[in-house]
Amino acid sequence: MEDHRTIGRDDVRLRLRPRDDSYYEMFTDSANNLVIAARLLVELMSDGADREAITEKMRACEHAGDDATHAIMRRLNKSSATPIHREDIYRLASNLDDVMDSMEAAVDLIGLYRLDRLPKGIIDQIEVLERAAELTAEAMPRLRNLEDLTRYWIEINQLENQADRIYRKLLAHLFSGEYDALTVLKLKDVIEELETAADAFEHVANTVETIVVKNG
């Protein structure tokens, strides 16, 4: 039987302006880069680590992250139709970039300050970041179909709460009298960058939740 249904003006417009789904791949690339960066942080804490070499690798990760963010922004400027709201694409790309910036800053400060001895609690911070990076990298490909993402942002929120507790414990340790005043200031800069990275991971998860609510 012949189908006499008419095609609406909006249907024609959507056909003429296909959605650009390459954003999902670019978000995944950015998140995978964060996994590499988090593992560099883990490597930095190991005995006998070549800190200079790790710092250079981290800078390369940061440059790769910047390139990925700029690619997303250029694509956004050229896209006439996007799979999700434009402001959410911009926000998610920026959030992912913020994580990378904070992790790179922490490593850079350790080298610039010549911090040979780091509190053991920093390892706990880094382990939280590594797990958050892995969860984020696993979640990004699922954005395409908006499937199985609830557990992701719940776990990231739990990790961020854990990071807050570790951060407060580290601060208390810094001011316990074990370190001189100048070293306290230097170490505080480092742990604050790591805490900022944990916060930024939560911002990524919050943006993913917003995308799911809008489009689910």
mmCIF file of C-alpha atoms in Angstrom:
data_model
loop_
_atom_site.group_PDB
_atom_site.id
_atom_site.type_symbol
_atom_site.label_atom_id
_atom_site.label_comp_id
_atom_site.label_asym_id
_atom_site.label_seq_id
_atom_site.Cartn_x
_atom_site.Cartn_y
_atom_site.Cartn_z
ATOM 1 C CA MET A 1 0.000 0.000 0.000
ATOM 2 C CA GLU A 2 1.395 3.388 -0.977
ATOM 3 C CA ASP A 3 2.406 5.640 1.919
ATOM 4 C CA HIS A 4 0.918 9.097 1.395
ATOM 5 C CA ARG A 5 2.397 10.636 4.532
ATOM 6 C CA THR A 6 3.878 14.035 3.795
ATOM 7 C CA ILE A 7 7.377 15.021 4.721
ATOM 8 C CA GLY A 8 7.396 18.057 6.964
ATOM 9 C CA ARG A 9 9.629 21.069 6.521
ATOM 10 C CA ASP A 10 11.618 20.108 9.626
ATOM 11 C CA ASP A 11 12.257 16.618 8.215
ATOM 12 C CA VAL A 12 13.682 18.124 5.016
ATOM 13 C CA ARG A 13 15.857 20.501 7.011
ATOM 14 C CA LEU A 14 17.276 17.636 9.080
ATOM 15 C CA ARG A 15 18.073 15.653 5.950
ATOM 16 C CA LEU A 16 19.822 18.606 4.375
ATOM 17 C CA ARG A 17 21.781 19.298 7.594
ATOM 18 C CA PRO A 18 22.999 15.914 8.856
ATOM 19 C CA ARG A 19 24.244 15.819 12.409
ATOM 20 C CA ASP A 20 27.986 15.635 12.937
ATOM 21 C CA ASP A 21 28.568 12.644 15.226
ATOM 22 C CA SER A 22 32.377 12.876 15.184
ATOM 23 C CA TYR A 23 32.228 14.711 18.515
ATOM 24 C CA TYR A 24 31.833 11.412 20.347
ATOM 25 C CA GLU A 25 35.124 10.135 18.966
ATOM 26 C CA MET A 26 36.878 13.378 19.871
ATOM 27 C CA PHE A 27 35.527 13.280 23.429
ATOM 28 C CA THR A 28 36.750 9.695 23.702
ATOM 29 C CA ASP A 29 40.210 10.686 22.461
ATOM 30 C CA SER A 30 40.367 13.480 25.047
ATOM 31 C CA ALA A 31 39.348 11.112 27.837
ATOM 32 C CA ASN A 32 41.864 8.460 26.770
ATOM 33 C CA ASN A 33 44.539 11.153 26.926
ATOM 34 C CA LEU A 34 43.547 11.775 30.549
ATOM 35 C CA VAL A 35 44.135 8.090 31.329
ATOM 36 C CA ILE A 36 47.669 8.400 29.966
ATOM 37 C CA ALA A 37 48.228 11.522 32.049
ATOM 38 C CA ALA A 38 46.909 9.910 35.232
ATOM 39 C CA ARG A 39 49.213 6.936 34.737
ATOM 40 C CA LEU A 40 52.137 9.311 34.308
ATOM 41 C CA LEU A 41 51.242 10.713 37.733
ATOM 42 C CA VAL A 42 51.327 7.182 39.147
ATOM 43 C CA GLU A 43 54.701 6.614 37.496
ATOM 44 C CA LEU A 44 55.992 9.860 38.962
ATOM 45 C CA MET A 45 55.433 8.517 42.482
ATOM 46 C CA SER A 46 57.374 5.305 41.924
ATOM 47 C CA ASP A 47 60.850 4.796 43.346
ATOM 48 C CA GLY A 48 63.602 5.894 41.004
ATOM 49 C CA ALA A 49 61.185 7.648 38.628
ATOM 50 C CA ASP A 50 62.778 9.787 35.924
ATOM 51 C CA ARG A 51 60.885 12.949 36.816
ATOM 52 C CA GLU A 52 62.320 15.025 34.013
ATOM 53 C CA ALA A 53 61.241 12.493 31.391
ATOM 54 C CA ILE A 54 57.798 12.117 32.971
ATOM 55 C CA THR A 55 57.365 15.902 33.036
ATOM 56 C CA GLU A 56 58.121 16.058 29.312
ATOM 57 C CA LYS A 57 55.635 13.271 28.607
ATOM 58 C CA MET A 58 53.015 15.084 30.661
ATOM 59 C CA ARG A 59 53.611 18.278 28.691
ATOM 60 C CA ALA A 60 53.109 16.290 25.502
ATOM 61 C CA CYS A 61 49.817 15.019 26.926
ATOM 62 C CA GLU A 62 48.789 18.569 27.766
ATOM 63 C CA HIS A 63 49.582 19.707 24.211
ATOM 64 C CA ALA A 64 47.607 16.759 22.826
ATOM 65 C CA GLY A 65 44.706 17.712 25.077
ATOM 66 C CA ASP A 66 44.828 21.297 23.853
ATOM 67 C CA ASP A 67 44.872 20.105 20.246
ATOM 68 C CA ALA A 68 41.841 17.883 20.897
ATOM 69 C CA THR A 69 39.936 20.733 22.551
ATOM 70 C CA HIS A 70 40.735 23.135 19.726
ATOM 71 C CA ALA A 71 39.634 20.517 17.177
ATOM 72 C CA ILE A 72 36.282 20.207 18.923
ATOM 73 C CA MET A 73 35.850 23.989 19.008
ATOM 74 C CA ARG A 74 36.732 24.319 15.318
ATOM 75 C CA ARG A 75 34.293 21.561 14.457
ATOM 76 C CA LEU A 76 31.628 23.253 16.561
ATOM 77 C CA ASN A 77 32.121 26.541 14.739
ATOM 78 C CA LYS A 78 31.675 24.815 11.380
ATOM 79 C CA SER A 79 28.815 22.474 12.307
ATOM 80 C CA SER A 80 25.333 23.494 11.273
ATOM 81 C CA ALA A 81 23.726 20.650 13.231
ATOM 82 C CA THR A 82 25.072 18.914 16.325
ATOM 83 C CA PRO A 83 24.014 15.642 18.007
ATOM 84 C CA ILE A 84 23.646 17.390 21.372
ATOM 85 C CA HIS A 85 23.236 21.015 22.399
ATOM 86 C CA ARG A 86 26.130 23.206 21.299
ATOM 87 C CA GLU A 87 26.649 24.647 24.775
ATOM 88 C CA ASP A 88 26.988 21.129 26.197
ATOM 89 C CA ILE A 89 29.628 20.223 23.613
ATOM 90 C CA TYR A 90 31.547 23.354 24.523
ATOM 91 C CA ARG A 91 31.195 22.714 28.263
ATOM 92 C CA LEU A 92 32.233 19.053 28.067
ATOM 93 C CA ALA A 93 35.298 19.851 25.951
ATOM 94 C CA SER A 94 36.295 22.603 28.385
ATOM 95 C CA ASN A 95 35.782 20.367 31.426
ATOM 96 C CA LEU A 96 37.987 17.632 29.969
ATOM 97 C CA ASP A 97 40.647 20.223 29.183
ATOM 98 C CA ASP A 98 40.485 21.547 32.758
ATOM 99 C CA VAL A 99 41.324 18.098 34.134
ATOM 100 C CA MET A 100 44.375 17.865 31.896
ATOM 101 C CA ASP A 101 45.567 21.353 32.793
ATOM 102 C CA SER A 102 45.468 20.639 36.529
ATOM 103 C CA MET A 103 47.269 17.307 36.288
ATOM 104 C CA GLU A 104 49.984 18.835 34.117
ATOM 105 C CA ALA A 105 50.320 21.780 36.505
ATOM 106 C CA ALA A 106 50.821 19.445 39.473
ATOM 107 C CA VAL A 107 53.639 17.603 37.728
ATOM 108 C CA ASP A 108 55.226 20.825 36.555
ATOM 109 C CA LEU A 109 55.176 22.292 40.065
ATOM 110 C CA ILE A 110 56.812 19.207 41.535
ATOM 111 C CA GLY A 111 59.696 19.708 39.121
ATOM 112 C CA LEU A 112 59.908 23.479 39.436
ATOM 113 C CA TYR A 113 59.839 23.338 43.230
ATOM 114 C CA ARG A 114 62.321 20.431 43.254
ATOM 115 C CA LEU A 115 60.181 18.500 45.682
ATOM 116 C CA ASP A 116 62.213 15.366 46.265
ATOM 117 C CA ARG A 117 60.044 14.099 49.119
ATOM 118 C CA LEU A 118 56.275 14.023 48.721
ATOM 119 C CA PRO A 119 53.719 13.066 51.383
ATOM 120 C CA LYS A 120 52.388 9.524 50.955
ATOM 121 C CA GLY A 121 48.866 10.911 50.903
ATOM 122 C CA ILE A 122 49.513 12.310 47.442
ATOM 123 C CA ILE A 123 49.549 8.717 46.189
ATOM 124 C CA ASP A 124 45.957 8.401 47.423
ATOM 125 C CA GLN A 125 45.005 11.544 45.488
ATOM 126 C CA ILE A 126 46.600 10.198 42.330
ATOM 127 C CA GLU A 127 44.882 6.814 42.652
ATOM 128 C CA VAL A 128 41.530 8.599 42.786
ATOM 129 C CA LEU A 129 42.431 10.542 39.643
ATOM 130 C CA GLU A 130 43.520 7.390 37.831
ATOM 131 C CA ARG A 131 40.216 5.673 38.604
ATOM 132 C CA ALA A 132 38.241 8.777 37.600
ATOM 133 C CA ALA A 133 40.137 8.931 34.312
ATOM 134 C CA GLU A 134 39.402 5.278 33.565
ATOM 135 C CA LEU A 135 35.695 5.699 34.313
ATOM 136 C CA THR A 136 35.522 8.814 32.151
ATOM 137 C CA ALA A 137 37.250 7.109 29.235
ATOM 138 C CA GLU A 138 34.804 4.206 29.516
ATOM 139 C CA ALA A 139 31.831 6.579 29.606
ATOM 140 C CA MET A 140 32.593 8.797 26.619
ATOM 141 C CA PRO A 141 31.780 6.229 23.874
ATOM 142 C CA ARG A 142 28.419 5.575 25.571
ATOM 143 C CA LEU A 143 27.411 9.201 25.022
ATOM 144 C CA ARG A 144 26.470 8.327 21.456
ATOM 145 C CA ASN A 145 23.514 6.236 22.631
ATOM 146 C CA LEU A 146 23.183 7.756 26.129
ATOM 147 C CA GLU A 147 23.274 4.266 27.632
ATOM 148 C CA ASP A 148 24.474 2.975 31.010
ATOM 149 C CA LEU A 149 25.775 6.349 32.193
ATOM 150 C CA THR A 150 24.000 6.771 35.530
ATOM 151 C CA ARG A 151 26.483 4.610 37.395
ATOM 152 C CA TYR A 152 29.311 6.625 35.869
ATOM 153 C CA TRP A 153 28.384 9.969 37.385
ATOM 154 C CA ILE A 154 27.447 8.342 40.701
ATOM 155 C CA GLU A 155 30.891 6.731 40.960
ATOM 156 C CA ILE A 156 32.648 9.943 39.950
ATOM 157 C CA ASN A 157 30.736 11.808 42.658
ATOM 158 C CA GLN A 158 31.832 9.210 45.186
ATOM 159 C CA LEU A 159 35.441 9.527 44.047
ATOM 160 C CA GLU A 160 35.280 13.311 44.348
ATOM 161 C CA ASN A 161 34.005 12.979 47.917
ATOM 162 C CA GLN A 162 36.889 10.608 48.628
ATOM 163 C CA ALA A 163 39.293 13.122 47.072
ATOM 164 C CA ASP A 164 37.941 15.838 49.366
ATOM 165 C CA ARG A 165 38.624 13.713 52.431
ATOM 166 C CA ILE A 166 42.152 12.918 51.255
ATOM 167 C CA TYR A 167 42.777 16.590 50.549
ATOM 168 C CA ARG A 168 41.687 17.679 54.024
ATOM 169 C CA LYS A 169 43.819 14.971 55.610
ATOM 170 C CA LEU A 170 46.814 16.078 53.563
ATOM 171 C CA LEU A 171 46.323 19.690 54.623
ATOM 172 C CA ALA A 172 46.269 18.655 58.264
ATOM 173 C CA HIS A 173 49.487 16.705 57.713
ATOM 174 C CA LEU A 174 51.182 19.667 56.030
ATOM 175 C CA PHE A 175 50.487 21.890 59.005
ATOM 176 C CA SER A 176 51.509 19.292 61.585
ATOM 177 C CA GLY A 177 54.965 20.835 61.997
ATOM 178 C CA GLU A 178 56.843 18.193 60.011
ATOM 179 C CA TYR A 179 57.648 20.637 57.203
ATOM 180 C CA ASP A 180 59.151 24.112 57.164
ATOM 181 C CA ALA A 181 56.896 26.972 56.077
ATOM 182 C CA LEU A 182 58.270 27.259 52.531
ATOM 183 C CA THR A 183 57.894 23.532 51.877
ATOM 184 C CA VAL A 184 54.332 23.676 53.176
ATOM 185 C CA LEU A 185 53.489 26.350 50.605
ATOM 186 C CA LYS A 186 55.064 24.361 47.795
ATOM 187 C CA LEU A 187 53.341 21.105 48.709
ATOM 188 C CA LYS A 188 50.042 22.897 49.184
ATOM 189 C CA ASP A 189 50.212 24.167 45.597
ATOM 190 C CA VAL A 190 50.670 20.609 44.349
ATOM 191 C CA ILE A 191 47.878 19.002 46.345
ATOM 192 C CA GLU A 192 45.531 21.841 45.420
ATOM 193 C CA GLU A 193 46.133 21.217 41.711
ATOM 194 C CA LEU A 194 45.383 17.524 42.239
ATOM 195 C CA GLU A 195 42.230 18.420 44.149
ATOM 196 C CA THR A 196 41.229 20.770 41.330
ATOM 197 C CA ALA A 197 41.675 17.889 38.879
ATOM 198 C CA ALA A 198 39.307 15.749 40.963
ATOM 199 C CA ASP A 199 36.768 18.591 40.982
ATOM 200 C CA ALA A 200 37.118 18.925 37.215
ATOM 201 C CA PHE A 201 36.362 15.209 36.757
ATOM 202 C CA GLU A 202 33.138 15.786 38.672
ATOM 203 C CA HIS A 203 32.332 18.717 36.390
ATOM 204 C CA VAL A 204 32.752 16.371 33.415
ATOM 205 C CA ALA A 205 30.340 13.897 35.018
ATOM 206 C CA ASN A 206 27.841 16.642 35.841
ATOM 207 C CA THR A 207 27.896 17.771 32.216
ATOM 208 C CA VAL A 208 27.316 14.197 31.045
ATOM 209 C CA GLU A 209 24.345 13.964 33.398
ATOM 210 C CA THR A 210 22.960 17.219 31.972
ATOM 211 C CA ILE A 211 23.337 15.862 28.433
ATOM 212 C CA VAL A 212 21.484 12.680 29.364
ATOM 213 C CA VAL A 213 18.652 14.611 31.017
ATOM 214 C CA LYS A 214 18.266 16.889 27.992
ATOM 215 C CA ASN A 215 18.471 14.186 25.361
ATOM 216 C CA GLY A 216 17.477 10.953 27.060
#
